[in-house]
Coordinates of C-alpha atoms in Angstrom, one line a residue:
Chain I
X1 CA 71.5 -26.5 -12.8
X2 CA 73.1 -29.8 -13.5
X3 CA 70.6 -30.9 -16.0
X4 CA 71.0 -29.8 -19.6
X5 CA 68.7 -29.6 -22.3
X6 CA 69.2 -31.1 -25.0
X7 CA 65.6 -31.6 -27.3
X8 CA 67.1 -33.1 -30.5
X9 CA 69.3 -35.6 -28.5
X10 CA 66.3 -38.0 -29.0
X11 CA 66.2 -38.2 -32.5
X12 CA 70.3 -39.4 -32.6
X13 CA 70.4 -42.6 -34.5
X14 CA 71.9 -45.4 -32.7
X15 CA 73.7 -48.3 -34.5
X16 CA 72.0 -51.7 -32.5
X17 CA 73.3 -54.4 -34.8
X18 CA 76.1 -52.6 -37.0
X19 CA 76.1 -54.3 -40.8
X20 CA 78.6 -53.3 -43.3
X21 CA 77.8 -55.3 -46.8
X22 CA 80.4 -54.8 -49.7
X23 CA 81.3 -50.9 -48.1
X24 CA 77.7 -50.0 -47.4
X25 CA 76.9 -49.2 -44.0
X26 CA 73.5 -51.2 -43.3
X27 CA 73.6 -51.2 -39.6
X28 CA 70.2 -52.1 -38.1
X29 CA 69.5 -48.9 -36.0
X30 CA 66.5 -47.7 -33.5
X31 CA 64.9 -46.2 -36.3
X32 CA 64.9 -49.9 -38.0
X33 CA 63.5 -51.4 -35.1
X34 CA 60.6 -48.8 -34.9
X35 CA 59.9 -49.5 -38.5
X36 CA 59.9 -52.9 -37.6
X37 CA 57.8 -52.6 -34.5
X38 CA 55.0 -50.2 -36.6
X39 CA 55.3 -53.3 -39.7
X40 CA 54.5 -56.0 -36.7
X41 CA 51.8 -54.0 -35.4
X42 CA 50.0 -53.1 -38.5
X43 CA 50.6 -56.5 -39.5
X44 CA 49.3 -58.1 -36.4
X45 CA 46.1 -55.8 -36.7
X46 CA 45.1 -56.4 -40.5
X47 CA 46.3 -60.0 -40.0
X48 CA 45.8 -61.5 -36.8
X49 CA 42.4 -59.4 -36.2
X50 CA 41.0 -61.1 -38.8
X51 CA 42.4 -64.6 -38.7
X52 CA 38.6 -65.7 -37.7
X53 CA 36.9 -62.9 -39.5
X54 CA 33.3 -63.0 -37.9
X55 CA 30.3 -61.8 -39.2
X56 CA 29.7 -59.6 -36.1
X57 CA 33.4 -58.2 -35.7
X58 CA 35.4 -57.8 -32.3
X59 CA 36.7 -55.2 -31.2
X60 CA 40.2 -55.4 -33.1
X61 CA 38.4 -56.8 -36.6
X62 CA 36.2 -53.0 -36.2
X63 CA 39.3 -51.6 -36.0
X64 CA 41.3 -52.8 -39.0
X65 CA 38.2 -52.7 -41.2
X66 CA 37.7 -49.3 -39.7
X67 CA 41.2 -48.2 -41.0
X68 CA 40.2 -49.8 -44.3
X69 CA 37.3 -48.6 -44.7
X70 CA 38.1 -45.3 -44.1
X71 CA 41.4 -45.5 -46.5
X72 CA 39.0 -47.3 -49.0
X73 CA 37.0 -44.1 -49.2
X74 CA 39.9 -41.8 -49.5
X75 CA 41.3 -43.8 -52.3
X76 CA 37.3 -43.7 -53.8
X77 CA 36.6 -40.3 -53.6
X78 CA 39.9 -38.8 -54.6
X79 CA 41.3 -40.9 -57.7
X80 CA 37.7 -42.6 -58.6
X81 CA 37.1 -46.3 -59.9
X82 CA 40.7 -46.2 -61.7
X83 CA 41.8 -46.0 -57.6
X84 CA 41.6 -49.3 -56.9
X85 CA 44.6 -50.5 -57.9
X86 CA 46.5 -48.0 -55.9
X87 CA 44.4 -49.0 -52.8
X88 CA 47.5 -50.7 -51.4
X89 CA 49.9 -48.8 -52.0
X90 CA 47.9 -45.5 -50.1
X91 CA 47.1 -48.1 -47.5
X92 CA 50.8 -48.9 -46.3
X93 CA 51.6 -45.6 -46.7
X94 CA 48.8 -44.0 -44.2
X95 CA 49.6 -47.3 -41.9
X96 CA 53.0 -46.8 -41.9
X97 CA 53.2 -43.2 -41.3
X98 CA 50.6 -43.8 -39.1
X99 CA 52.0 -46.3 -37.1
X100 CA 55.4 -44.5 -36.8
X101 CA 54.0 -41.9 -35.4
X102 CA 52.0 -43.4 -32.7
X103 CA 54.8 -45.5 -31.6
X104 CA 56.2 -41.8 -31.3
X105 CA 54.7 -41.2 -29.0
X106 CA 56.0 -43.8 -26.6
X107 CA 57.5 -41.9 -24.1
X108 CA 61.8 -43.5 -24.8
X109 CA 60.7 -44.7 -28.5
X110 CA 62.2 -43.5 -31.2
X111 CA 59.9 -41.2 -33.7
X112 CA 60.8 -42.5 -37.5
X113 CA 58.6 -40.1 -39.7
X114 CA 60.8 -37.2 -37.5
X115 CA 63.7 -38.1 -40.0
X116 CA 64.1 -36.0 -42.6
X117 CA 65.4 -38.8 -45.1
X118 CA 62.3 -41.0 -44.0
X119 CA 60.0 -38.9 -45.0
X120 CA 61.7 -37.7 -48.1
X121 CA 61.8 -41.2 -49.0
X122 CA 58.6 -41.8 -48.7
X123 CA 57.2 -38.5 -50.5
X124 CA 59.7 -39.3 -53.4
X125 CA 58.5 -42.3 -54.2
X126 CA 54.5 -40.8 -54.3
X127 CA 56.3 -38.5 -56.9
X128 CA 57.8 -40.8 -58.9
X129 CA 54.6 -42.8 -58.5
X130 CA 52.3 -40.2 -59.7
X131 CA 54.6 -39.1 -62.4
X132 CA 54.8 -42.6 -63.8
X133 CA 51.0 -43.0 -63.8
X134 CA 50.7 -39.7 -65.2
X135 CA 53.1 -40.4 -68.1
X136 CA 51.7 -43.9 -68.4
X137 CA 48.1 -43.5 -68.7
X138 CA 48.4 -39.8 -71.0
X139 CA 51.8 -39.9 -72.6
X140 CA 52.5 -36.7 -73.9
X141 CA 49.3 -35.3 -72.8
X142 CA 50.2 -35.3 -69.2
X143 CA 52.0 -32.2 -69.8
X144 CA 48.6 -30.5 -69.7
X145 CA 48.5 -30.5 -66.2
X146 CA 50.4 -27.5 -65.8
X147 CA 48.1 -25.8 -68.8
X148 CA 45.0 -24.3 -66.7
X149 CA 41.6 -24.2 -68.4
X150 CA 40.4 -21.5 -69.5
X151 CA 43.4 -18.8 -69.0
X152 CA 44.3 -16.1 -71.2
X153 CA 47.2 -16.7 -73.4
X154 CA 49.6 -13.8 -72.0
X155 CA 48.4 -15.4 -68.3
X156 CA 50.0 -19.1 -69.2
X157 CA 53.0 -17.4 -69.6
X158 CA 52.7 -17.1 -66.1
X159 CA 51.1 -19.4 -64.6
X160 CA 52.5 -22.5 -66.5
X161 CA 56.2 -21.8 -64.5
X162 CA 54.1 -21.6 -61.5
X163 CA 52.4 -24.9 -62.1
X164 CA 55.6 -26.4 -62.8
X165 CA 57.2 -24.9 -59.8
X166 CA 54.4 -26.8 -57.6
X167 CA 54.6 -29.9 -59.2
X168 CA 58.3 -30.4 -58.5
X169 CA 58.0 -28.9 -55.0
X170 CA 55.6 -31.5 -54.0
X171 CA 58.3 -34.0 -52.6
X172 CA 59.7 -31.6 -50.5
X173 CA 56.5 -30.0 -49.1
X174 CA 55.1 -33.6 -48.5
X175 CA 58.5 -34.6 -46.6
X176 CA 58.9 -31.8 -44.7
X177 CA 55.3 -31.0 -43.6
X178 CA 55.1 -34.1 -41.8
X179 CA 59.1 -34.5 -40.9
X180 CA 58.9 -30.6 -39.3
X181 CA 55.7 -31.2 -37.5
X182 CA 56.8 -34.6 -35.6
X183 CA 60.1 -32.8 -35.1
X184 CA 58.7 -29.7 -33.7
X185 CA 56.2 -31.3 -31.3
X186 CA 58.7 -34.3 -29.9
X187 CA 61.3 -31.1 -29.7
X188 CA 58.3 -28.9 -27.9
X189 CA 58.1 -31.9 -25.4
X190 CA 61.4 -32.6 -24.8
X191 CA 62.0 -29.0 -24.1
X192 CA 59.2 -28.8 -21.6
X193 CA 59.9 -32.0 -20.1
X194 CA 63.7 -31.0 -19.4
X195 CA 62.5 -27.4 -18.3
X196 CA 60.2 -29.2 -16.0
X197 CA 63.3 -31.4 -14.5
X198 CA 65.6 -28.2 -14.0
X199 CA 63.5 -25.9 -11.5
X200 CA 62.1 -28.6 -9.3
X201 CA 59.4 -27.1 -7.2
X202 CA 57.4 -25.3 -9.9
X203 CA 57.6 -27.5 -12.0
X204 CA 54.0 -27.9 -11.9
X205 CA 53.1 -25.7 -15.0
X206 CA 55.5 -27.3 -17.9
X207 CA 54.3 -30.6 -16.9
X208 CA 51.0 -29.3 -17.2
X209 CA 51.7 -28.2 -20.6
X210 CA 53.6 -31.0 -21.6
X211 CA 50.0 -32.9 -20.8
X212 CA 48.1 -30.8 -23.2
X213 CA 51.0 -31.2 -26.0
X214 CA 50.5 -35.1 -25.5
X215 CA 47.4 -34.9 -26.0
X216 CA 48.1 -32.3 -29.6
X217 CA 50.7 -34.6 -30.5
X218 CA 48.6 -37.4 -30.6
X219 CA 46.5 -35.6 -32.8
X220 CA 49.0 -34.3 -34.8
X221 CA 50.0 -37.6 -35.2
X222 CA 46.9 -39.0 -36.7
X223 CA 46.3 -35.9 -39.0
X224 CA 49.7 -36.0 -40.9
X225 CA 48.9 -39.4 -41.5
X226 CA 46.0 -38.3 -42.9
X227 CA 47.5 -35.4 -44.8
X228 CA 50.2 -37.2 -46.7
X229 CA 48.0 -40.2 -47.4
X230 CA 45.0 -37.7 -48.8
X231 CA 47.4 -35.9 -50.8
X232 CA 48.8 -38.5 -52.2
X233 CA 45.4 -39.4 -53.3
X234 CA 45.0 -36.2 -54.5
X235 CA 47.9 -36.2 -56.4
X236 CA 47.1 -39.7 -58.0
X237 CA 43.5 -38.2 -59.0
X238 CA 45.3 -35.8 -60.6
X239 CA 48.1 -37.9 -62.6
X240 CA 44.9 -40.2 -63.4
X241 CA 42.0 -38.2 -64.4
X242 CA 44.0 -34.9 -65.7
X243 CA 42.0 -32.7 -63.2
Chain G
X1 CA 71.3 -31.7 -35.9
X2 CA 71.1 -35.5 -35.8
X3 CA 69.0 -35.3 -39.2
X4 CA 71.1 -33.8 -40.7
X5 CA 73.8 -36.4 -40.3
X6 CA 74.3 -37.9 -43.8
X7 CA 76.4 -41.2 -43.0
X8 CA 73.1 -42.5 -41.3
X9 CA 70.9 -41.7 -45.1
X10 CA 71.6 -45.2 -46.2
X11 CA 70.6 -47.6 -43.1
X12 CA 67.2 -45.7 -42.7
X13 CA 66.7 -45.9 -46.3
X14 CA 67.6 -49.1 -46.5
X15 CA 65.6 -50.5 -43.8
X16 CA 63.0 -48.3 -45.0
X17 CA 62.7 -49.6 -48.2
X18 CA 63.3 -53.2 -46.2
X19 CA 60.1 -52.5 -43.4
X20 CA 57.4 -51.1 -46.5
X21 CA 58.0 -53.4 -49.0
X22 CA 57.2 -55.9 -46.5
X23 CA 54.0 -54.2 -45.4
X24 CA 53.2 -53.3 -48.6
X25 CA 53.5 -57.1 -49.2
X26 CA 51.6 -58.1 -46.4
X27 CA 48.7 -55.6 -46.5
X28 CA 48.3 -56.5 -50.3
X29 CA 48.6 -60.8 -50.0
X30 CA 46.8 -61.3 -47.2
X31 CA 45.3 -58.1 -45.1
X32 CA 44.1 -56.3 -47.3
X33 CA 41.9 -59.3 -48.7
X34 CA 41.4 -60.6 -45.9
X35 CA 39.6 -57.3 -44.1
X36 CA 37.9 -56.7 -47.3
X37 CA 36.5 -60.2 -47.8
X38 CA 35.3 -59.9 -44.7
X39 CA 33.3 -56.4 -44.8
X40 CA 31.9 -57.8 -48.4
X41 CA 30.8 -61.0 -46.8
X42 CA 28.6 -59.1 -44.3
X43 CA 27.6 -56.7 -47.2
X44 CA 26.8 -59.7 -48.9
X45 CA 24.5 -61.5 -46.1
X46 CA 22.9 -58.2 -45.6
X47 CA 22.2 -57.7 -48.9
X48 CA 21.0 -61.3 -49.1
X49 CA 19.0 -61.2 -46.0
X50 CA 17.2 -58.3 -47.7
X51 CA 16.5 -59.6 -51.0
X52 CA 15.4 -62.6 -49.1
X53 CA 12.8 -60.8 -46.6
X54 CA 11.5 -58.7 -49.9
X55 CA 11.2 -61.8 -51.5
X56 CA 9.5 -63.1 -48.6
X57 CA 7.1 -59.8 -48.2
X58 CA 6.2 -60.5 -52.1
X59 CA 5.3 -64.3 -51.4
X60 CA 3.4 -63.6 -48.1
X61 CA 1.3 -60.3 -50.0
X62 CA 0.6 -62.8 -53.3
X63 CA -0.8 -65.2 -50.5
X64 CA -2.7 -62.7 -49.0
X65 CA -4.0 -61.6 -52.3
X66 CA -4.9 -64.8 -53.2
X67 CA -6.4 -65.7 -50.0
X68 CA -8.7 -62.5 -50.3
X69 CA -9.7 -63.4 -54.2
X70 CA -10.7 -67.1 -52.8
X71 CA -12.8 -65.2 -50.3
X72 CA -14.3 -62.8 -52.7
X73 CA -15.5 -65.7 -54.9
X74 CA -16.5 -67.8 -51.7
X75 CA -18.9 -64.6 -50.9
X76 CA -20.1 -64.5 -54.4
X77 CA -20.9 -67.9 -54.8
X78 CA -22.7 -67.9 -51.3
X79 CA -24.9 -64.9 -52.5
X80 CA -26.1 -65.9 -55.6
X81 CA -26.6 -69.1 -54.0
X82 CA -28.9 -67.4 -51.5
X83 CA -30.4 -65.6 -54.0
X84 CA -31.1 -68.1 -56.3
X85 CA -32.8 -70.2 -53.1
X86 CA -34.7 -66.6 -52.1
X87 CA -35.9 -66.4 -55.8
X88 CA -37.2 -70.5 -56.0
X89 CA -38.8 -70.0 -52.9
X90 CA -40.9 -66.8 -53.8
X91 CA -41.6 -68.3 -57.1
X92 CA -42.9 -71.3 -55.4
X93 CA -44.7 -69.3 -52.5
X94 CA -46.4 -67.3 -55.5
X95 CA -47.4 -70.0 -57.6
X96 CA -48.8 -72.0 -54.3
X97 CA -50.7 -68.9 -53.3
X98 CA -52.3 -68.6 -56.9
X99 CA -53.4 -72.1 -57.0
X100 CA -55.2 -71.7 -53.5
X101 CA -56.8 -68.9 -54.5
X102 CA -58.1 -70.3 -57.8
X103 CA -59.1 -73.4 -55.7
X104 CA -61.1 -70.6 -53.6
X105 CA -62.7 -68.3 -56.3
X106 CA -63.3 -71.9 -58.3
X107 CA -65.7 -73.2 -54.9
X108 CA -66.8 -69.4 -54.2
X109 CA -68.3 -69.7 -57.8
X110 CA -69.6 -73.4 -56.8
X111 CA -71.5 -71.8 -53.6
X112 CA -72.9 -68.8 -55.1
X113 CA -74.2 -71.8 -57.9
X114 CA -76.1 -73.7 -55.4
X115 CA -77.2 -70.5 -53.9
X116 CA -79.2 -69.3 -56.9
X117 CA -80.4 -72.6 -57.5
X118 CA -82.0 -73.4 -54.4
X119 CA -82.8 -69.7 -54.5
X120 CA -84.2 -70.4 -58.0
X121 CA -86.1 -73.8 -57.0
X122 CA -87.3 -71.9 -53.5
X123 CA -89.2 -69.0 -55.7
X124 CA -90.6 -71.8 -57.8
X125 CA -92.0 -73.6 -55.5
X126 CA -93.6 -70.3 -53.9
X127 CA -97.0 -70.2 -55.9
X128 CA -98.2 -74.0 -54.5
X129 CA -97.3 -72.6 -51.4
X130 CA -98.8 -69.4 -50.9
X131 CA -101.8 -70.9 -52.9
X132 CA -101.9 -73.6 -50.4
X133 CA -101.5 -71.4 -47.5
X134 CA -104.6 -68.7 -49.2
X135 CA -106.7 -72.3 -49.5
X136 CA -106.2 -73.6 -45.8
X137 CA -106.5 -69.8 -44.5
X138 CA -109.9 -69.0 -46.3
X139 CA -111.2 -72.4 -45.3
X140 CA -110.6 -71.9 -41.9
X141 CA -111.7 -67.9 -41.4
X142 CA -114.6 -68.9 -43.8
X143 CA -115.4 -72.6 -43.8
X144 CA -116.0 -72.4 -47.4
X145 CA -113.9 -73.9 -49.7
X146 CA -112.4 -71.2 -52.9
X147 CA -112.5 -72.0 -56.3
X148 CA -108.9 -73.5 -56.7
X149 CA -108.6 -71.7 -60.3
X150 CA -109.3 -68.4 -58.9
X151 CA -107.0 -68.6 -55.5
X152 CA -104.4 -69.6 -57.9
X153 CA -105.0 -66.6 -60.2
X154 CA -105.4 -64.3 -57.0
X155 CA -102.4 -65.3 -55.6
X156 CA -100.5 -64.8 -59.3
X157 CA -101.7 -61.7 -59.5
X158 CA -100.4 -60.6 -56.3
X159 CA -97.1 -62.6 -56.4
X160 CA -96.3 -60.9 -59.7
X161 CA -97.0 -57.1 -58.3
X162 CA -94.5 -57.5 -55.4
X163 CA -92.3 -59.2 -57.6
X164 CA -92.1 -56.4 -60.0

């Protein structure tokens, strides 16, 4: 067959407007754009939506106070009254992921939050975040966070390395739990997609699948929004009210 | 892996740090506030329009109770009223029907008066009269005429053995 698969292909980074500033490559790339496209579009719903905000909403003002609303209560109900001011900080991050990877899903976009670096970015800076907080609001005392209540004394020998272990691991299972899944479903559909496009007549059956991975990918999508965005909340709750 | 590739790190991260700062910006100056202000300005008129109908309910249930209090006291006023009126009138009706009958039992007395005295002056004159009566009677059936001293003594007599 003359077709060849290649999944990862899509997630090359292209250079569109190459910049190079003082020996630092800051070309603007596809990945930029789509960062730019998911800022205009969050921008235009939160902003634009509500330029006359009506008593009775439309159809796009339910929609962004939907979105807040519903990150409102996350924030609420995870890290408390303290929460607040980390309201929109949680926000971008669940519209931004969230955006990215919706625009994903445009069949020829480009899928940010499938970057490794994106995401680790992203999930570093919730760590240094809630470490700050931690170590600004309880000083020294933070430290009993990886102290469990109510342990036996031969058990904390234990169990404080473990605690330790998964506090520093959070960055990395935060990045990669979202960077593996969009990888592995825009992989999953690339491969069926090409499969499909390489034995012609029966080709019936991988598009058919390829339509039910749409439809999981767009609910993938959503939910790893979610996810990192509630644990960050969770992780903040923790930092603020020491369990 | 394209990923993997580490001379492409520093433009993502870059226009990374570039795109959320800016949305961060954006959702925190104006979209945030925005969205918000307007889901507590309906919370607000709801909340408003509900204090204001259960102030309304409050008002409209004072009036009511006023209303019925005005109502009570209109009913009580009209009953004592009516009884008062029921009471004068029965008083009067009782003190009119005494007087009549006093009136009556005063010329019932009067009557039964008059009665015993004619009664009285009728048995007084009966003597003359029955004695006159003997005298013409005897002078008729006998053609004499009786000693007027005995007659009288006859008749006496026999007027004072019915009588007794």
């Amino acid at each position: 067959m003359a077709i060849e698969l290649r999944p990862l292909e899509q997630f090359t980074i292209e250079r569109i407007i190459p910049i190079h500033i003082g020996g630092l490559d800051l070309s603007y790339t596809n990945a930029a754009l789509m960062m730019t496209i998911a800022v205009v579009f969050a921008t235009a719903l939160m902003v634009l939506a509500t330029r006359r905000a009506a008593l009775v909403p439309g159809r796009w003002q339910s929609l962004a106070e939907m979105l807040y609303d519903f990150v409102a209560d996350m924030v609420d109900s995870n890290i408390g009254q303290a929460g607040r001011q980390f309201f929109p900080f949680v926000f971008t991050l669940f519209t931004f992921i969230l955006f990215a990877n919706l625009l994903g899903m445009i069949p020829y976009s480009y899928t940010t939050t499938s970057q490794i670096i994106v995401t680790f970015a992203l999930a570093a800076v919730v760590f240094i975040l809630v470490t700050a907080v931690g170590i600004i609001r309880h000083g020294f005392h933070f430290l009993s966070l990886f102290v469990p209540h109510g342990v036996p004394k031969v058990l904390l020998l234990l169990l404080v390395p473990i605690e330790l272990l998964s506090y520093f691991i959070r960055p990395f299972t935060l990045s990669i739990r979202l960077f593996a899944n969009m990888l592995a479903g825009h992989t999953m559909l690339a491969i069926f997609g090409g499969f499909a496009a390489s034995i012609g007549l029966f080709a019936f059956f991988p598009t058919a699948i390829n339509v039910l991975l749409v439809g999981l990918e767009f609910l993938v999508a959503v939910l790893q929004a979610y996810v990192f965005a509630i644990l960050t909340c969770l992780y903040l709750g923790e930092a603020v009210n020491l369990h | 892996m394209p990923q993997l590739e580490v001379s492409t790190f520093v433009p993502q991260l870059f226009w990374l740090a570039v795109t959320f700062v800016i949305l961060y910006l954006l959702m925190k100056g104006i979209g945030l506030p925005r969205v918000g202000g307007a889901i507590d300005a309906r919370r607000r008129r709801i909340d408003d329009d509900l204090a204001r109908a259960a102030q309304l309910k409050a008002e409209a249930e004072a009036a009511l109770a006023a209303h019925q209090e005005t109502l009570a006291k209109a009913r009580a006023e009209a009953q004592a009223a009516v009884k008062e009126t029921t009471d004068r009138m029965a008083a009067e009706t009782a003190e009119r029907q005494r007087q009549l009958s006093d009136a009556l039992a005063r010329q019932i007395a009067d009557a039964e008066r008059q009665i015993a005295a004619a009664k009285e002056r009728a048995l007084s004159e009966m003597p003359a009269v029955v004695t006159e009566v003997a005298r013409s009677v005897t002078e008729k059936v006998t053609g004499l005429a009786p000693d007027p001293a005995g007659l009288a003594a006859a008749v006496n007599h026999v007027l004072a053995e019915r009588a007794s």
